[in-house]
GROMACS .gro file of C-alpha atoms in nm:
model
  292
    1UNK     CA    1   0.000   0.000   0.000
    2UNK     CA    2   0.135   0.340  -0.101
    3UNK     CA    3   0.092   0.616   0.156
    4UNK     CA    4  -0.045   0.935  -0.008
    5UNK     CA    5   0.177   1.143   0.223
    6UNK     CA    6   0.490   0.949   0.122
    7UNK     CA    7   0.390   0.961  -0.243
    8UNK     CA    8   0.349   1.340  -0.231
    9UNK     CA    9   0.681   1.372  -0.046
   10UNK     CA   10   0.852   1.178  -0.327
   11UNK     CA   11   0.698   1.407  -0.588
   12UNK     CA   12   0.805   1.717  -0.393
   13UNK     CA   13   1.164   1.588  -0.379
   14UNK     CA   14   1.155   1.581  -0.758
   15UNK     CA   15   0.971   1.909  -0.808
   16UNK     CA   16   0.965   2.169  -0.530
   17UNK     CA   17   0.664   2.346  -0.685
   18UNK     CA   18   0.430   2.099  -0.518
   19UNK     CA   19   0.555   2.168  -0.166
   20UNK     CA   20   0.421   2.415   0.088
   21UNK     CA   21   0.062   2.291   0.094
   22UNK     CA   22  -0.049   2.531  -0.182
   23UNK     CA   23  -0.312   2.457  -0.444
   24UNK     CA   24  -0.176   2.335  -0.778
   25UNK     CA   25  -0.313   2.234  -1.114
   26UNK     CA   26  -0.397   1.863  -1.125
   27UNK     CA   27  -0.271   1.833  -1.482
   28UNK     CA   28   0.071   1.972  -1.391
   29UNK     CA   29   0.090   1.725  -1.104
   30UNK     CA   30  -0.007   1.430  -1.326
   31UNK     CA   31   0.243   1.535  -1.592
   32UNK     CA   32   0.518   1.565  -1.330
   33UNK     CA   33   0.443   1.213  -1.204
   34UNK     CA   34   0.436   1.064  -1.554
   35UNK     CA   35   0.759   1.236  -1.659
   36UNK     CA   36   0.929   1.123  -1.338
   37UNK     CA   37   0.825   0.761  -1.394
   38UNK     CA   38   0.919   0.792  -1.760
   39UNK     CA   39   1.271   0.895  -1.661
   40UNK     CA   40   1.310   0.633  -1.385
   41UNK     CA   41   1.183   0.349  -1.606
   42UNK     CA   42   1.372   0.446  -1.921
   43UNK     CA   43   1.508   0.134  -2.092
   44UNK     CA   44   1.751   0.336  -2.308
   45UNK     CA   45   2.083   0.343  -2.124
   46UNK     CA   46   2.294   0.497  -2.400
   47UNK     CA   47   2.136   0.784  -2.590
   48UNK     CA   48   2.210   0.811  -2.964
   49UNK     CA   49   2.367   1.125  -3.108
   50UNK     CA   50   2.133   1.399  -3.219
   51UNK     CA   51   2.049   1.399  -3.586
   52UNK     CA   52   1.816   1.585  -3.819
   53UNK     CA   53   1.532   1.376  -3.957
   54UNK     CA   54   1.509   1.355  -4.334
   55UNK     CA   55   1.140   1.435  -4.348
   56UNK     CA   56   1.099   1.286  -4.694
   57UNK     CA   57   0.871   1.033  -4.853
   58UNK     CA   58   0.508   0.957  -4.777
   59UNK     CA   59   0.342   1.078  -4.456
   60UNK     CA   60   0.346   0.726  -4.314
   61UNK     CA   61   0.722   0.691  -4.367
   62UNK     CA   62   0.788   1.031  -4.209
   63UNK     CA   63   0.571   0.945  -3.909
   64UNK     CA   64   0.748   0.610  -3.864
   65UNK     CA   65   1.092   0.774  -3.885
   66UNK     CA   66   0.999   1.037  -3.625
   67UNK     CA   67   0.846   0.775  -3.393
   68UNK     CA   68   1.147   0.543  -3.415
   69UNK     CA   69   1.388   0.828  -3.343
   70UNK     CA   70   1.185   0.950  -3.045
   71UNK     CA   71   1.170   0.599  -2.894
   72UNK     CA   72   1.547   0.560  -2.946
   73UNK     CA   73   1.590   0.860  -2.713
   74UNK     CA   74   1.353   0.732  -2.447
   75UNK     CA   75   1.157   0.409  -2.410
   76UNK     CA   76   0.969   0.319  -2.094
   77UNK     CA   77   0.654   0.149  -1.967
   78UNK     CA   78   0.497   0.496  -1.944
   79UNK     CA   79   0.558   0.543  -2.316
   80UNK     CA   80   0.409   0.198  -2.384
   81UNK     CA   81   0.086   0.302  -2.212
   82UNK     CA   82   0.041   0.677  -2.255
   83UNK     CA   83   0.253   0.791  -2.551
   84UNK     CA   84   0.097   0.887  -2.882
   85UNK     CA   85   0.209   1.088  -3.182
   86UNK     CA   86   0.071   1.419  -3.301
   87UNK     CA   87   0.097   1.531  -3.662
   88UNK     CA   88   0.097   1.893  -3.780
   89UNK     CA   89   0.032   1.940  -4.153
   90UNK     CA   90   0.073   2.271  -4.337
   91UNK     CA   91  -0.044   2.310  -4.695
   92UNK     CA   92   0.080   2.595  -4.912
   93UNK     CA   93  -0.205   2.803  -5.054
   94UNK     CA   94  -0.011   2.863  -5.377
   95UNK     CA   95   0.157   2.538  -5.485
   96UNK     CA   96  -0.034   2.311  -5.239
   97UNK     CA   97   0.290   2.150  -5.118
   98UNK     CA   98   0.237   1.987  -4.778
   99UNK     CA   99   0.491   1.965  -4.499
  100UNK     CA  100   0.455   1.754  -4.185
  101UNK     CA  101   0.592   1.773  -3.832
  102UNK     CA  102   0.553   1.500  -3.571
  103UNK     CA  103   0.565   1.525  -3.191
  104UNK     CA  104   0.518   1.264  -2.920
  105UNK     CA  105   0.262   1.336  -2.647
  106UNK     CA  106   0.165   1.187  -2.313
  107UNK     CA  107  -0.153   1.395  -2.306
  108UNK     CA  108  -0.347   1.619  -2.543
  109UNK     CA  109  -0.452   1.971  -2.444
  110UNK     CA  110  -0.779   2.044  -2.621
  111UNK     CA  111  -0.975   2.373  -2.626
  112UNK     CA  112  -1.335   2.400  -2.510
  113UNK     CA  113  -1.556   2.568  -2.772
  114UNK     CA  114  -1.739   2.888  -2.680
  115UNK     CA  115  -2.044   2.808  -2.462
  116UNK     CA  116  -2.365   2.734  -2.648
  117UNK     CA  117  -2.628   2.998  -2.600
  118UNK     CA  118  -2.958   2.899  -2.450
  119UNK     CA  119  -3.283   3.087  -2.392
  120UNK     CA  120  -3.322   2.899  -2.066
  121UNK     CA  121  -3.083   3.059  -1.815
  122UNK     CA  122  -3.121   2.756  -1.590
  123UNK     CA  123  -2.959   2.532  -1.850
  124UNK     CA  124  -2.582   2.518  -1.797
  125UNK     CA  125  -2.353   2.575  -2.094
  126UNK     CA  126  -2.222   2.245  -2.223
  127UNK     CA  127  -1.997   2.083  -2.480
  128UNK     CA  128  -1.889   1.730  -2.560
  129UNK     CA  129  -1.541   1.582  -2.580
  130UNK     CA  130  -1.608   1.545  -2.953
  131UNK     CA  131  -1.674   1.922  -2.973
  132UNK     CA  132  -1.341   1.987  -2.801
  133UNK     CA  133  -1.152   1.750  -3.032
  134UNK     CA  134  -1.320   1.907  -3.336
  135UNK     CA  135  -1.191   2.248  -3.225
  136UNK     CA  136  -0.846   2.099  -3.170
  137UNK     CA  137  -0.860   1.933  -3.512
  138UNK     CA  138  -1.002   2.237  -3.697
  139UNK     CA  139  -0.806   2.385  -3.988
  140UNK     CA  140  -0.620   2.706  -3.904
  141UNK     CA  141  -0.569   2.963  -4.179
  142UNK     CA  142  -0.226   3.128  -4.183
  143UNK     CA  143  -0.241   3.465  -4.354
  144UNK     CA  144  -0.124   3.824  -4.314
  145UNK     CA  145   0.156   3.845  -4.056
  146UNK     CA  146   0.115   3.470  -3.990
  147UNK     CA  147   0.196   3.359  -4.344
  148UNK     CA  148   0.397   3.040  -4.389
  149UNK     CA  149   0.732   3.028  -4.569
  150UNK     CA  150   0.689   2.751  -4.824
  151UNK     CA  151   1.001   2.542  -4.888
  152UNK     CA  152   0.894   2.498  -5.251
  153UNK     CA  153   0.785   2.854  -5.332
  154UNK     CA  154   1.075   2.999  -5.128
  155UNK     CA  155   0.857   3.284  -5.002
  156UNK     CA  156   0.589   3.365  -4.745
  157UNK     CA  157   0.248   3.248  -4.862
  158UNK     CA  158  -0.104   3.197  -4.723
  159UNK     CA  159  -0.143   2.843  -4.592
  160UNK     CA  160  -0.364   2.608  -4.396
  161UNK     CA  161  -0.255   2.417  -4.086
  162UNK     CA  162  -0.418   2.114  -3.928
  163UNK     CA  163  -0.340   1.897  -3.626
  164UNK     CA  164  -0.424   1.526  -3.624
  165UNK     CA  165  -0.329   1.211  -3.436
  166UNK     CA  166  -0.093   0.980  -3.624
  167UNK     CA  167  -0.039   0.726  -3.344
  168UNK     CA  168  -0.303   0.675  -3.077
  169UNK     CA  169  -0.203   0.562  -2.727
  170UNK     CA  170  -0.325   0.272  -2.516
  171UNK     CA  171  -0.456   0.519  -2.257
  172UNK     CA  172  -0.557   0.859  -2.392
  173UNK     CA  173  -0.520   1.152  -2.149
  174UNK     CA  174  -0.712   1.466  -2.244
  175UNK     CA  175  -0.652   1.800  -2.076
  176UNK     CA  176  -0.934   2.055  -2.108
  177UNK     CA  177  -0.800   2.406  -2.161
  178UNK     CA  178  -1.044   2.603  -1.950
  179UNK     CA  179  -0.850   2.929  -1.926
  180UNK     CA  180  -0.823   3.166  -2.220
  181UNK     CA  181  -0.707   3.524  -2.259
  182UNK     CA  182  -0.986   3.778  -2.222
  183UNK     CA  183  -0.789   4.071  -2.364
  184UNK     CA  184  -0.480   3.953  -2.544
  185UNK     CA  185  -0.274   3.819  -2.252
  186UNK     CA  186  -0.228   3.444  -2.228
  187UNK     CA  187  -0.027   3.222  -1.998
  188UNK     CA  188   0.106   2.918  -2.177
  189UNK     CA  189   0.292   2.607  -2.071
  190UNK     CA  190   0.333   2.255  -2.201
  191UNK     CA  191  -0.039   2.216  -2.144
  192UNK     CA  192  -0.170   2.529  -2.317
  193UNK     CA  193  -0.361   2.794  -2.123
  194UNK     CA  194  -0.325   2.727  -1.752
  195UNK     CA  195  -0.439   2.880  -1.424
  196UNK     CA  196  -0.209   2.975  -1.139
  197UNK     CA  197  -0.267   3.178  -0.824
  198UNK     CA  198   0.056   3.365  -0.901
  199UNK     CA  199  -0.056   3.513  -1.236
  200UNK     CA  200  -0.228   3.815  -1.085
  201UNK     CA  201  -0.491   4.039  -1.238
  202UNK     CA  202  -0.269   4.148  -1.526
  203UNK     CA  203  -0.291   3.805  -1.692
  204UNK     CA  204  -0.663   3.865  -1.773
  205UNK     CA  205  -0.747   3.496  -1.789
  206UNK     CA  206  -1.109   3.397  -1.830
  207UNK     CA  207  -1.236   3.056  -1.728
  208UNK     CA  208  -1.472   2.855  -1.945
  209UNK     CA  209  -1.685   2.665  -1.692
  210UNK     CA  210  -1.891   2.470  -1.945
  211UNK     CA  211  -1.975   2.111  -1.857
  212UNK     CA  212  -1.804   1.864  -2.087
  213UNK     CA  213  -1.967   1.527  -2.153
  214UNK     CA  214  -1.870   1.205  -2.325
  215UNK     CA  215  -2.122   0.987  -2.505
  216UNK     CA  216  -2.214   0.648  -2.362
  217UNK     CA  217  -2.102   0.483  -2.687
  218UNK     CA  218  -1.744   0.595  -2.627
  219UNK     CA  219  -1.506   0.825  -2.811
  220UNK     CA  220  -1.415   0.725  -3.167
  221UNK     CA  221  -1.085   0.891  -3.263
  222UNK     CA  222  -1.134   0.817  -3.633
  223UNK     CA  223  -1.236   1.171  -3.728
  224UNK     CA  224  -0.931   1.323  -3.561
  225UNK     CA  225  -0.663   1.086  -3.691
  226UNK     CA  226  -0.439   1.111  -3.995
  227UNK     CA  227  -0.507   0.864  -4.281
  228UNK     CA  228  -0.211   0.641  -4.189
  229UNK     CA  229  -0.281   0.636  -3.813
  230UNK     CA  230  -0.175   0.325  -3.622
  231UNK     CA  231  -0.159   0.223  -3.259
  232UNK     CA  232   0.139   0.339  -3.055
  233UNK     CA  233   0.065   0.113  -2.759
  234UNK     CA  234   0.274  -0.195  -2.691
  235UNK     CA  235  -0.045  -0.370  -2.584
  236UNK     CA  236  -0.391  -0.228  -2.643
  237UNK     CA  237  -0.657  -0.314  -2.379
  238UNK     CA  238  -0.974  -0.454  -2.534
  239UNK     CA  239  -1.217  -0.363  -2.261
  240UNK     CA  240  -1.247  -0.066  -2.030
  241UNK     CA  241  -1.274  -0.122  -1.656
  242UNK     CA  242  -1.515   0.170  -1.618
  243UNK     CA  243  -1.787   0.288  -1.854
  244UNK     CA  244  -1.922   0.633  -1.771
  245UNK     CA  245  -2.145   0.868  -1.964
  246UNK     CA  246  -2.223   1.143  -1.713
  247UNK     CA  247  -2.117   1.503  -1.781
  248UNK     CA  248  -1.796   1.606  -1.610
  249UNK     CA  249  -1.638   1.936  -1.512
  250UNK     CA  250  -1.267   1.881  -1.502
  251UNK     CA  251  -0.914   1.953  -1.612
  252UNK     CA  252  -0.805   1.602  -1.710
  253UNK     CA  253  -0.973   1.282  -1.823
  254UNK     CA  254  -0.823   0.944  -1.908
  255UNK     CA  255  -0.985   0.699  -2.146
  256UNK     CA  256  -0.909   0.344  -2.256
  257UNK     CA  257  -1.006   0.173  -2.582
  258UNK     CA  258  -1.294  -0.075  -2.577
  259UNK     CA  259  -1.318  -0.163  -2.947
  260UNK     CA  260  -1.208  -0.051  -3.292
  261UNK     CA  261  -1.386   0.230  -3.470
  262UNK     CA  262  -1.285   0.394  -3.795
  263UNK     CA  263  -1.535   0.604  -3.984
  264UNK     CA  264  -1.430   0.775  -4.305
  265UNK     CA  265  -1.407   1.152  -4.338
  266UNK     CA  266  -1.243   1.407  -4.566
  267UNK     CA  267  -1.085   1.731  -4.448
  268UNK     CA  268  -1.017   2.057  -4.629
  269UNK     CA  269  -0.642   2.026  -4.676
  270UNK     CA  270  -0.652   1.722  -4.899
  271UNK     CA  271  -0.643   1.440  -4.643
  272UNK     CA  272  -0.898   1.162  -4.674
  273UNK     CA  273  -0.960   0.896  -4.412
  274UNK     CA  274  -0.833   0.569  -4.547
  275UNK     CA  275  -0.858   0.206  -4.444
  276UNK     CA  276  -0.480   0.166  -4.481
  277UNK     CA  277  -0.400   0.248  -4.120
  278UNK     CA  278  -0.508   0.054  -3.813
  279UNK     CA  279  -0.876   0.129  -3.735
  280UNK     CA  280  -0.876   0.384  -3.448
  281UNK     CA  281  -1.007   0.245  -3.118
  282UNK     CA  282  -1.319   0.367  -2.943
  283UNK     CA  283  -1.223   0.498  -2.599
  284UNK     CA  284  -1.440   0.484  -2.289
  285UNK     CA  285  -1.402   0.716  -1.990
  286UNK     CA  286  -1.175   0.561  -1.729
  287UNK     CA  287  -1.085   0.836  -1.480
  288UNK     CA  288  -1.135   1.206  -1.419
  289UNK     CA  289  -0.903   1.449  -1.239
  290UNK     CA  290  -1.095   1.756  -1.120
  291UNK     CA  291  -0.939   2.092  -1.036
  292UNK     CA  292  -1.196   2.351  -0.926
   0.00000   0.00000   0.00000
């Protein structure tokens, strides 16, 4: 049996931020624990030399190269369970050349859409996890001062950017970004917009207190994955221990796959859902970490 007091003391020895009995963000605490275990359980004893990835060939080959290189730098049981791969695709608005970047994640920070308006004031504003993922997955238009420098055109051009999941984890951790800038100022960290008692009034952060729900049928990642998406988990659980469908107000939720999904969808930067990749799993809610 692990004593909560001893467990917290071990975390504080690693990161002094969590000492002093002050209130802290639950997502930051979870991330600290996961990164600590990731480091302690790392199976890579000799790190390879740094090298630039070629970034050539089909999307699938580029994703595989990036994943293999990342796992050569660090490989642990935490990665086996929680690690996934995020893909960022930018398409030039002139020549339509597409470039891809890949990053490994232990959790995904997803925005909460603006609250839905209702004529009934007694009805609380709400959104679904699917709404949040759709906002995360939405195409961003890069124009004006945000134009993209195309490697083919050799100049700044209008472009479109889209995030998608190229490798889905065995356990998916979603962090709801509840705090946004109300007048231009924004505090950012590894987890996006975050709250801290030390920000002060000048940070002008506004909290989105909408309830976020997950459907009883589970969360199908198919619409938010790249066409070549495959599993990143060493072993993928078939059945969730807990099935929950109630609304939740929270910072962090963890979900486990219960079956394979895989609907087809087309996006507006030329990607079409294909059957070539592994069918994305359907995740069911497993745990919720609440920070009020």
